[in-house]
Coordinates of C-alpha atoms in Angstrom, one line a residue:
Chain D
M4 CA -18.1 1.6 34.4
N5 CA -14.9 3.9 33.4
W6 CA -12.8 2.8 30.8
S7 CA -11.5 5.5 29.5
V8 CA -8.1 6.6 28.7
R9 CA -6.2 10.1 29.6
I10 CA -2.8 10.9 27.3
G11 CA -2.8 14.9 27.5
S12 CA -5.4 16.9 26.4
L13 CA -6.8 12.9 24.0
V14 CA -9.3 11.5 25.5
M15 CA -9.6 7.4 23.9
P16 CA -13.1 6.5 25.2
N17 CA -12.2 3.5 26.1
P18 CA -8.5 1.1 26.3
V19 CA -9.0 -0.9 22.7
T20 CA -6.3 1.2 20.2
V21 CA -4.7 -0.7 17.0
A22 CA -0.7 -0.1 16.3
S23 CA 0.3 1.8 13.8
G24 CA 0.9 -0.5 9.9
T25 CA -1.1 -2.6 10.9
F26 CA -4.9 -0.3 10.4
G27 CA -3.8 0.9 7.3
Y28 CA -5.4 4.7 7.3
G29 CA -9.0 3.2 8.5
V30 CA -10.8 3.4 5.9
E31 CA -10.0 -0.4 4.7
Y32 CA -11.1 -2.0 7.6
A33 CA -13.8 0.2 8.4
R34 CA -16.3 -1.8 6.0
L35 CA -15.1 -5.5 8.1
L36 CA -16.0 -3.3 11.7
D37 CA -17.9 -0.5 13.6
L38 CA -14.6 1.4 13.8
N39 CA -15.8 4.4 16.3
Q40 CA -15.5 1.6 19.2
L41 CA -12.8 1.3 19.5
G42 CA -10.4 3.6 22.0
A43 CA -8.8 5.3 19.1
V44 CA -7.6 4.8 16.0
V45 CA -4.2 5.2 15.0
V46 CA -3.3 5.3 11.6
K47 CA 0.6 4.2 9.6
G48 CA 3.7 6.0 9.2
I49 CA 4.0 9.5 7.7
R50 CA 6.6 11.7 6.4
L51 CA 6.7 14.3 4.9
E52 CA 7.0 12.9 1.4
P53 CA 5.5 10.1 0.0
V54 CA 8.5 6.8 0.3
R55 CA 7.8 3.7 -2.4
G56 CA 8.9 1.6 0.0
N57 CA 11.7 -2.3 0.3
P58 CA 11.3 -4.8 -2.6
T59 CA 9.0 -7.1 -2.3
P60 CA 8.6 -9.4 0.0
R61 CA 8.2 -8.0 2.6
T62 CA 7.4 -10.0 5.1
V63 CA 6.8 -13.7 5.9
E64 CA 5.4 -15.8 8.5
V65 CA 6.9 -17.2 11.4
A66 CA 5.6 -19.6 14.6
C67 CA 3.7 -17.6 16.0
G68 CA 4.9 -13.5 14.3
L69 CA 5.3 -12.7 11.1
I70 CA 8.9 -10.5 10.2
N71 CA 8.4 -7.6 8.2
A72 CA 10.7 -5.5 6.2
I73 CA 7.9 -3.2 4.2
G74 CA 9.5 -0.2 4.8
L75 CA 7.2 2.3 5.8
Q76 CA 5.8 2.9 2.1
G77 CA 3.2 6.0 2.7
P78 CA 1.8 8.8 0.6
G79 CA 4.0 11.8 1.9
V80 CA 1.6 14.7 5.0
D81 CA 0.0 16.4 1.6
G82 CA -0.8 12.9 -0.3
F83 CA -2.3 11.9 3.7
I84 CA -4.5 14.8 3.7
E85 CA -6.3 14.0 0.2
K86 CA -6.8 10.6 0.3
Y87 CA -7.5 9.3 3.5
W88 CA -8.7 12.7 6.3
P89 CA -11.4 13.2 4.3
F90 CA -13.0 9.9 6.5
L91 CA -10.9 10.0 9.0
K92 CA -12.0 12.6 10.2
T93 CA -15.1 12.0 10.2
L94 CA -14.6 9.3 13.0
Q95 CA -16.1 10.2 16.2
V96 CA -13.9 8.6 18.5
P97 CA -8.9 10.4 18.3
V98 CA -7.7 9.6 15.5
I99 CA -4.0 10.0 16.2
I100 CA -1.3 10.1 13.4
N101 CA 2.3 8.4 13.0
I102 CA 5.0 10.0 12.1
W103 CA 8.6 10.4 11.3
G104 CA 11.6 11.7 9.4
C105 CA 15.3 11.2 8.6
T106 CA 15.7 14.3 10.7
V107 CA 15.5 16.6 13.5
D108 CA 13.7 19.1 11.4
E109 CA 12.2 16.5 9.2
Y110 CA 10.0 15.6 12.0
A111 CA 9.1 19.2 14.1
E112 CA 7.9 19.5 10.6
V113 CA 5.6 16.7 10.2
A114 CA 5.1 17.8 13.6
R115 CA 4.1 21.2 12.5
R116 CA 2.1 20.2 9.4
F117 CA -0.8 18.2 11.3
D118 CA -1.1 20.8 14.4
A119 CA -2.2 23.3 11.7
L120 CA -4.7 20.2 10.9
E121 CA -8.2 20.5 12.4
G122 CA -9.4 17.5 13.9
V123 CA -6.4 15.1 14.3
G124 CA -6.2 13.3 18.7
G125 CA -2.6 13.2 19.1
L126 CA 0.6 12.1 17.4
E127 CA 3.2 9.2 17.6
L128 CA 6.9 9.4 17.2
N129 CA 7.9 6.3 15.2
V130 CA 11.4 6.5 16.3
S131 CA 11.8 2.9 16.8
C132 CA 11.1 1.7 12.8
P133 CA 13.6 -0.8 11.7
N134 CA 13.2 -1.4 8.3
I135 CA 14.9 2.4 7.5
K136 CA 17.6 2.8 7.3
E137 CA 18.6 6.5 6.0
G138 CA 16.7 7.6 9.4
G139 CA 14.2 6.3 12.0
A140 CA 15.9 3.6 13.9
H141 CA 18.3 5.7 15.5
F142 CA 16.4 8.3 17.2
G143 CA 14.3 4.9 19.0
T144 CA 17.9 3.5 20.1
D145 CA 20.1 6.9 20.7
V146 CA 18.5 8.7 24.0
R147 CA 20.3 11.8 23.1
L148 CA 18.7 12.1 19.4
L149 CA 15.8 10.9 21.4
E150 CA 14.9 14.1 24.0
K151 CA 16.3 15.7 21.1
V152 CA 13.0 14.4 19.0
V153 CA 10.4 14.9 21.8
A154 CA 12.0 18.7 22.2
A155 CA 11.3 19.7 18.8
C156 CA 8.0 18.0 18.0
R157 CA 6.6 19.4 22.0
K158 CA 7.9 22.4 20.4
A159 CA 6.2 22.4 16.3
T160 CA 2.2 21.2 18.0
R161 CA 0.1 21.1 21.3
L162 CA -0.9 18.1 20.1
P163 CA -0.6 15.2 22.3
L164 CA 2.9 13.5 22.3
I165 CA 2.5 9.5 22.0
T166 CA 5.7 8.5 21.7
K167 CA 6.5 4.8 20.0
L168 CA 10.3 3.4 22.0
S169 CA 12.7 0.8 20.5
P170 CA 12.9 -2.7 21.9
N171 CA 16.4 -2.9 20.6
V172 CA 18.1 -1.4 24.0
P173 CA 19.8 -2.6 27.2
S174 CA 17.5 -1.1 29.4
I175 CA 14.4 0.9 27.8
V176 CA 14.3 3.4 31.5
P177 CA 16.6 5.6 29.7
F178 CA 14.5 6.6 26.6
A179 CA 11.0 6.4 28.7
Q180 CA 12.5 8.9 31.0
A181 CA 13.9 11.1 28.4
A182 CA 10.9 11.2 26.2
E183 CA 8.3 11.7 29.5
A184 CA 11.2 14.5 30.5
A185 CA 10.8 15.6 26.6
G186 CA 8.0 16.5 26.7
S187 CA 5.9 13.2 25.3
D188 CA 2.4 12.6 27.1
G189 CA 2.3 8.8 26.4
L190 CA 4.6 6.4 25.4
S191 CA 3.9 3.6 22.9
I192 CA 5.4 0.3 23.7
M193 CA 6.5 -1.9 22.2
N194 CA 8.2 -1.9 18.0
S195 CA 8.8 -5.0 16.7
F196 CA 11.5 -6.9 17.1
P197 CA 15.2 -6.7 14.8
A198 CA 14.8 -10.4 13.1
M199 CA 15.8 -13.2 10.5
A200 CA 14.3 -15.8 8.6
I201 CA 16.4 -18.0 5.8
D202 CA 15.3 -19.8 3.4
I203 CA 17.6 -22.9 3.5
E204 CA 17.0 -24.7 0.6
T205 CA 18.1 -21.7 -1.8
R206 CA 19.9 -20.3 0.8
R207 CA 19.0 -16.9 0.5
P208 CA 17.0 -13.9 3.1
R209 CA 13.5 -14.3 3.3
L210 CA 13.8 -10.9 3.2
A211 CA 14.3 -8.7 0.5
N212 CA 15.7 -6.3 3.3
I213 CA 17.4 -9.6 4.9
T214 CA 16.4 -8.6 8.0
G215 CA 12.9 -7.0 9.6
G216 CA 10.5 -6.2 12.5
L217 CA 9.3 -9.8 14.4
T218 CA 5.3 -9.5 16.2
G219 CA 3.1 -11.6 16.9
P220 CA 2.8 -13.5 19.7
C221 CA 5.8 -14.7 19.8
I222 CA 6.9 -11.0 21.1
K223 CA 4.0 -11.5 23.4
P224 CA 5.6 -11.9 26.5
I225 CA 8.8 -9.4 26.0
A226 CA 6.4 -6.6 25.5
V227 CA 4.9 -6.7 28.9
K228 CA 8.4 -7.1 30.4
L229 CA 9.5 -4.0 28.7
V230 CA 5.8 -2.4 29.6
W231 CA 6.4 -3.1 33.6
E232 CA 10.3 -1.6 33.7
A233 CA 8.9 0.8 31.8
A234 CA 5.5 2.0 34.2
R235 CA 7.6 1.6 37.0
A236 CA 9.9 4.8 36.1
V237 CA 7.4 7.5 34.3
K238 CA 4.3 8.5 35.5
I239 CA 2.4 9.7 31.6
P240 CA 0.3 6.0 30.8
I241 CA 1.7 3.5 28.0
I242 CA 0.4 2.0 25.4
G243 CA 0.8 -2.0 25.3
M244 CA 1.7 -2.9 22.4
G245 CA 3.6 -7.0 20.8
G246 CA 0.6 -10.1 19.9
I247 CA -2.2 -9.1 21.4
Q248 CA -5.2 -11.7 20.3
S249 CA -7.3 -11.5 23.2
A250 CA -8.3 -9.9 26.2
E251 CA -6.4 -12.3 28.2
D252 CA -3.5 -10.5 26.2
A253 CA -4.7 -7.4 26.7
L254 CA -5.2 -7.3 30.1
E255 CA -1.3 -8.8 31.2
F256 CA -0.2 -5.7 29.2
I257 CA -1.9 -3.5 31.8
I258 CA -1.6 -5.6 35.0
A259 CA 2.5 -4.7 33.9
G260 CA 1.3 -1.4 34.1
A261 CA -0.6 -0.5 30.5
S262 CA -2.8 2.0 30.6
A263 CA -3.9 1.5 27.3
V264 CA -3.6 -1.8 24.5
A265 CA -3.3 -1.8 21.0
V266 CA -4.1 -4.0 19.0
G267 CA -1.9 -5.7 15.7
T268 CA -0.7 -7.7 13.8
A269 CA -3.6 -10.3 14.5
N270 CA -5.5 -7.7 12.4
F271 CA -3.9 -9.6 9.6
Y272 CA -5.3 -12.2 10.4
E273 CA -8.9 -11.8 12.4
P274 CA -10.0 -8.1 12.1
Q275 CA -12.2 -8.1 15.1
T276 CA -8.9 -8.6 17.2
S277 CA -9.5 -5.4 18.6
L278 CA -13.4 -5.4 19.9
H279 CA -13.8 -10.1 20.9
V280 CA -10.9 -8.0 22.9
L281 CA -12.7 -4.2 24.7
Q282 CA -15.5 -7.2 24.9
G283 CA -13.2 -9.1 27.4
I284 CA -12.6 -6.7 28.5
R285 CA -15.6 -4.6 29.5
E286 CA -16.8 -8.5 30.7
Y287 CA -13.5 -9.0 33.6
M288 CA -13.4 -5.8 34.8
Q289 CA -18.0 -7.2 35.7
R290 CA -16.5 -10.1 36.6
H291 CA -14.1 -9.1 39.0
G292 CA -15.7 -5.6 40.3
I293 CA -13.4 -3.6 38.7
E294 CA -15.1 -0.1 38.9
D295 CA -12.6 1.9 36.6
L296 CA -9.7 0.1 34.9
K297 CA -7.5 2.6 36.1
S298 CA -7.2 0.8 39.7
L299 CA -6.2 -2.5 37.7
V300 CA -3.0 -0.3 35.4
G301 CA 0.4 -1.7 37.4
A302 CA -1.6 -4.1 40.1
V303 CA 0.7 -6.8 39.4
K304 CA 0.9 -8.6 43.0
L305 CA 5.0 -9.1 43.0
P306 CA 6.6 -11.2 45.6
R307 CA 7.8 -9.5 48.9
V308 CA 11.8 -9.6 49.4
Chain L
M13 CA -15.7 -7.8 0.9
V14 CA -17.3 -9.3 3.9
E15 CA -16.4 -11.2 6.7
Q16 CA -18.2 -14.6 7.3
D17 CA -17.6 -17.7 9.0
V18 CA -19.2 -20.4 6.1
I19 CA -18.9 -24.2 5.9
I20 CA -17.3 -26.7 4.0
L21 CA -19.5 -28.8 1.5
A22 CA -16.6 -30.4 0.4
N23 CA -13.4 -30.9 0.2
E24 CA -12.1 -33.8 -2.2
N25 CA -9.1 -34.3 -4.2
F26 CA -8.9 -33.3 -8.8
T27 CA -6.4 -35.2 -9.9
G28 CA -2.3 -35.2 -7.9
Q29 CA -1.6 -32.7 -5.5
Y30 CA -4.8 -31.0 -6.5
H31 CA -7.9 -30.7 -3.7
R32 CA -11.4 -29.0 -4.5
L33 CA -12.8 -27.6 -1.3
V34 CA -16.7 -26.3 -2.0
L35 CA -18.4 -23.5 1.0
Q36 CA -21.2 -22.6 1.9
A37 CA -20.7 -19.3 2.0
D38 CA -23.9 -17.4 1.4
R39 CA -22.3 -14.0 2.0
I40 CA -19.8 -14.1 0.0
A41 CA -20.8 -16.1 -3.1
P42 CA -23.3 -13.9 -4.8
Q43 CA -21.4 -10.6 -5.3
A44 CA -18.4 -12.6 -6.7
Q45 CA -16.9 -11.5 -9.9
P46 CA -14.1 -12.4 -11.6
G47 CA -10.1 -12.7 -10.9
Q48 CA -11.7 -12.5 -6.7
F49 CA -9.9 -14.4 -4.3
V50 CA -11.2 -15.5 -1.2
H51 CA -9.4 -14.9 1.9
L52 CA -9.1 -18.0 4.7
R53 CA -8.8 -18.6 7.9
I54 CA -7.4 -22.2 8.5
P55 CA -8.5 -23.7 11.4
L56 CA -6.1 -25.9 14.2
L57 CA -2.9 -24.2 12.4
R58 CA -0.5 -24.7 14.7
E59 CA 2.5 -21.6 15.3
A60 CA 0.8 -19.9 11.3
L61 CA -1.2 -17.5 12.0
L62 CA -2.2 -16.2 8.6
R63 CA -5.0 -16.2 6.5
R64 CA -4.4 -18.2 2.9
P65 CA -5.7 -16.1 0.0
F66 CA -7.7 -18.7 -2.9
S67 CA -8.9 -17.2 -6.6
I68 CA -12.5 -18.2 -6.5
Y69 CA -13.6 -21.0 -9.4
Q70 CA -17.0 -22.0 -9.3
V71 CA -20.3 -19.5 -7.6
K72 CA -23.0 -21.3 -7.6
D73 CA -26.3 -19.6 -6.3
Q74 CA -25.2 -19.3 -2.6
T75 CA -21.1 -21.8 -3.0
L76 CA -17.9 -21.5 -3.8
S77 CA -15.2 -23.6 -4.7
V78 CA -12.1 -23.0 -5.1
L79 CA -8.5 -25.4 -6.1
Y80 CA -5.8 -25.3 -4.5
K81 CA -2.2 -27.5 -4.9
T82 CA -0.9 -28.9 -1.3
V83 CA 2.4 -27.7 -1.2
G84 CA 3.2 -26.1 2.3
K85 CA 1.6 -27.3 5.8
G86 CA -1.0 -24.4 5.2
T87 CA -2.8 -26.2 2.5
H88 CA -2.6 -30.1 3.7
Q89 CA -3.8 -28.5 7.3
L90 CA -6.9 -27.1 5.0
A91 CA -6.8 -31.1 2.4
R92 CA -7.5 -32.7 6.0
L93 CA -10.9 -30.2 6.5
K94 CA -13.6 -32.8 7.3
P95 CA -17.6 -31.4 5.4
G96 CA -19.7 -29.8 8.1
Q97 CA -16.3 -27.9 9.3
M98 CA -16.7 -24.5 9.4
M99 CA -13.5 -21.8 8.9
N100 CA -13.3 -17.8 8.8
A101 CA -13.7 -15.9 5.0
I102 CA -12.9 -12.8 3.8
G103 CA -14.5 -12.0 0.0
P104 CA -14.9 -11.6 -2.7
L105 CA -11.6 -9.4 -2.4
G106 CA -10.0 -7.4 -5.3
H107 CA -10.3 -5.6 -8.1
G108 CA -11.3 -9.0 -10.9
F109 CA -11.0 -8.8 -14.8
T110 CA -13.1 -7.1 -16.8
V111 CA -15.9 -9.2 -18.7
P112 CA -15.8 -8.2 -22.3
A113 CA -18.4 -5.8 -22.9
S114 CA -18.8 -7.6 -27.2
P115 CA -19.1 -10.5 -28.3
Q116 CA -16.5 -8.4 -31.0
I117 CA -14.1 -9.0 -28.8
R118 CA -12.7 -12.6 -28.8
P119 CA -11.0 -13.6 -25.3
L120 CA -8.0 -15.9 -25.5
L121 CA -7.4 -17.5 -22.3
V122 CA -4.0 -17.8 -20.5
A123 CA -3.9 -20.5 -17.6
G124 CA -0.9 -22.6 -15.7
G125 CA -2.0 -24.8 -14.0
Y126 CA -4.4 -24.2 -10.8
G127 CA -5.1 -21.0 -13.0
M128 CA -7.6 -22.6 -15.0
A129 CA -9.8 -21.6 -11.9
A130 CA -9.4 -18.1 -11.1
L131 CA -10.2 -18.0 -15.5
Y132 CA -13.3 -20.0 -14.8
L133 CA -15.8 -17.3 -14.3
L134 CA -14.4 -15.0 -16.1
A135 CA -15.5 -18.5 -19.0
E136 CA -18.8 -19.3 -17.8
R137 CA -19.1 -14.8 -18.3
A138 CA -18.0 -13.7 -20.6
P139 CA -20.5 -12.9 -23.8
R140 CA -18.9 -16.1 -26.2
A141 CA -16.1 -18.5 -26.0
G142 CA -12.8 -18.1 -27.7
V143 CA -10.2 -20.4 -26.5
V144 CA -8.0 -21.4 -23.4
F145 CA -4.3 -21.8 -23.5
V146 CA -3.8 -23.9 -20.6
G147 CA 0.6 -25.0 -19.6
G148 CA 1.8 -27.2 -16.9
R149 CA 5.0 -29.5 -16.3
K150 CA 3.4 -32.5 -16.9
Q151 CA -0.3 -34.0 -17.7
G152 CA -1.6 -34.0 -14.0
D153 CA -0.5 -30.2 -14.3
I154 CA -3.8 -29.9 -17.3
L155 CA -6.4 -29.2 -14.8
C156 CA -10.4 -28.3 -15.4
E157 CA -10.8 -29.2 -19.4
A158 CA -13.3 -31.6 -19.3
E159 CA -15.4 -27.8 -16.9
F160 CA -13.9 -25.1 -20.1
R161 CA -14.6 -27.6 -22.2
A162 CA -18.5 -28.1 -20.3
L163 CA -19.0 -24.1 -21.3
G164 CA -18.3 -24.3 -25.0
W165 CA -14.6 -23.0 -25.5
E166 CA -11.6 -24.7 -26.4
V167 CA -8.8 -26.3 -24.8
R168 CA -5.4 -26.1 -26.2
A169 CA -3.0 -28.1 -23.2
A170 CA 0.7 -27.5 -23.1
T171 CA 3.4 -29.3 -21.2
E172 CA 6.5 -29.3 -21.0
D173 CA 7.8 -33.2 -20.4
G174 CA 5.1 -33.3 -23.6
S175 CA 3.6 -35.7 -21.3
Y176 CA -0.5 -34.4 -23.3
G177 CA -0.9 -32.2 -25.9
R178 CA 2.1 -30.1 -27.4
R179 CA 5.7 -30.0 -25.6
G180 CA 6.9 -26.7 -24.6
L181 CA 5.3 -23.8 -22.5
V182 CA 2.0 -22.4 -23.4
T183 CA 2.7 -19.5 -24.5
L184 CA 4.5 -21.7 -28.0
P185 CA 0.6 -22.1 -29.1
L186 CA -1.0 -19.2 -28.0
R187 CA 1.8 -16.9 -30.1
E188 CA 0.2 -19.3 -33.2
E189 CA -2.7 -18.2 -32.7
L190 CA -2.0 -14.4 -31.9
E191 CA -0.1 -15.4 -35.3
R192 CA -3.2 -16.6 -37.2
D193 CA -5.6 -14.1 -36.1
A194 CA -5.4 -11.8 -33.3
S195 CA -7.6 -8.8 -34.6
G196 CA -10.5 -8.2 -31.8
V197 CA -8.6 -10.7 -29.3
R198 CA -8.5 -9.8 -26.0
L199 CA -6.1 -12.2 -23.6
Y200 CA -6.6 -13.0 -19.6
A201 CA -3.8 -15.1 -18.1
C202 CA -3.7 -16.5 -14.7
G203 CA -0.2 -18.5 -14.2
P204 CA 3.1 -18.0 -13.1
T205 CA 5.4 -14.7 -12.6
P206 CA 7.4 -15.9 -16.4
M207 CA 4.0 -16.8 -17.9
L208 CA 2.8 -13.8 -17.5
K209 CA 5.5 -11.5 -18.2
A210 CA 5.6 -13.9 -21.7
V211 CA 2.5 -13.2 -22.4
S212 CA 2.2 -9.3 -21.4
A213 CA 5.0 -9.9 -23.8
L214 CA 2.8 -10.9 -27.0
A215 CA -0.4 -8.9 -26.1
H216 CA 2.8 -5.7 -26.6
E217 CA 4.2 -8.0 -30.4
F218 CA 0.6 -7.7 -31.7
N219 CA -0.6 -5.3 -30.1
V220 CA -3.5 -6.0 -28.3
E221 CA -5.0 -5.6 -24.9
A222 CA -3.6 -8.1 -22.2
E223 CA -5.7 -8.5 -18.2
L224 CA -3.1 -10.1 -15.9
S225 CA -4.2 -11.7 -12.2
M226 CA -0.4 -11.7 -10.5
D227 CA 0.2 -14.4 -7.6
E228 CA 2.5 -12.2 -4.6
H229 CA 3.2 -13.4 -1.4
M230 CA -0.3 -11.8 0.8
C231 CA -0.2 -11.0 4.2
C232 CA -3.6 -9.3 5.4
G233 CA -5.6 -9.1 2.1
V234 CA -7.1 -6.4 2.4
G235 CA -5.0 -3.3 1.9
V236 CA -3.5 -2.2 5.0
C237 CA 0.3 -4.4 5.1
L238 CA 1.2 -3.0 1.9
T239 CA 2.9 -7.1 1.6
C240 CA 1.9 -8.9 -1.4
V241 CA 3.2 -5.3 -3.6
I242 CA 4.0 -4.5 -7.2
P243 CA 5.7 -1.7 -9.7
V244 CA 3.0 -0.5 -11.9
R245 CA 3.4 2.0 -13.8
T246 CA 2.1 5.7 -13.5
S247 CA 2.7 9.3 -14.8
E248 CA 5.3 10.1 -13.0
G249 CA 7.4 6.5 -13.6
W250 CA 6.1 3.5 -11.5
E251 CA 4.8 3.2 -8.1
Y252 CA 4.3 0.2 -5.3
Q253 CA 0.3 -0.5 -6.2
R254 CA -1.5 -4.0 -3.9
T255 CA -2.3 -7.2 -5.8
C256 CA -5.1 -7.7 -2.9
T257 CA -6.8 -4.5 -3.4
E258 CA -5.6 -2.9 -7.3
G259 CA -5.2 -6.6 -8.9
P260 CA -4.6 -8.7 -8.5
V261 CA -5.5 -8.4 -11.9
F262 CA -3.8 -5.8 -13.9
T263 CA -3.3 -4.4 -17.1
A264 CA -0.4 -5.6 -18.6
N265 CA 1.1 -2.7 -19.9
S266 CA 0.7 -1.1 -16.4
I267 CA 3.3 -4.1 -15.1
A268 CA 7.0 -2.0 -14.3
W269 CA 8.4 -5.5 -16.0
E270 CA 12.1 -3.7 -15.7
V271 CA 11.5 -3.1 -11.8
M272 CA 10.5 -7.3 -11.0
A273 CA 12.4 -8.7 -9.3

């Protein structure tokens, strides 16, 4: 049985990873599950300098979902290397570092810094965080800017690049194609949806940031559709994500066209979810006699027209 | 920190809206320290995904209990669960209270409502008994008085409506005690944020140490999501730290109160 996934020169031993921002820097969950069973570990977004993050409240639970506006709090490149890399570099599975910046130059600089760090598995470009005013989101919603960012990072590093696309666009196809053309080795689809919740008693927004990004099972069908659309338009592999709680959820993404999947919000309430998903995919492959998971990627049967 | 399935041994009404949940948690209970919490996945909670955090109240061998108030859909569903049912727990979590190292330290505990629960293990494990100041809106909010007295602690209650103990806020009798004698005192508090802020101001005024258990909205409970942060002083100013990991207990003078909303 083969279920390894290749993204550029990055090889995931299996198709299940975790979504950036839902798994900290790995070390926090190391006592609850064996990280070396995952296909890869994706860490929370890092920019050049430390980031303080947004005021609280930062998250609000909604029906079958969660809206967050954390504001990419983080230790910066140096803080990350000092505090978290000594643990992460001991992992046997690839570590993918999610990076972002407020300018094209900053993206490239962060990419360069991690290029110089021994043992990094790959970089995921966060061009789509909805919670940062000065950067992030507009790189994911302007196709020319997206191309520029990806091209600049491509020049700055030989590491595999995965571009995490924004769902907040009229069509994901030109963005997926632009990232591919600019040298991205893979795509992560998708980030959270802009959303809002209001306390009707106080009439105040439930988030200090007013709006945030919606994640969790309620977004899964939308994410599956975006993966399906992008997969038909590009050749590079896609990591599908959005509300995955079970192997069944993950398999939908794979059949829609994702080569790998990431568990996100479910980590917050069931930390073992990624391992259960992995086990369920194995059982499905055995039950359906699937030798190579690649044969299932994009295998959705469409009605004849 | 471990994740395990636990069995509900008891889930009963304590008083008014307050309930006590007793869990068979053989891997969590023996590790529990004063001020730590458990993160519970409430079964059959429709549409709501997240775990709910609860301060650990009492621990006996392989069992632990928590007190909760029915306030939202999570706690209302929790109140419907019956003995024998299973649920999943992660714990013990968080950085708790520092148990006084010697009987030289005179512990004064300050609780608002079911903040009493988070202080019980500390009272039980302290090398000497002290006074616990407990406040609430009305008599029904004063919990666990008998339990603390059974440990040899003095309990002084205050209610805002005057239906029990002193009329007014709990910080009133606390202030009187500090004015009487603040020598060797260390304060430990758990309750609503305005109460903790007032305790912090008293600690500063009387130059005593205070440890506060901060009650922040929580999501993952294990330090990943960065939901439950509060501003904490650093050499360069302040930074957001996690109530679930660096806390819930912080020293009063480490909190950047001026930044908090």
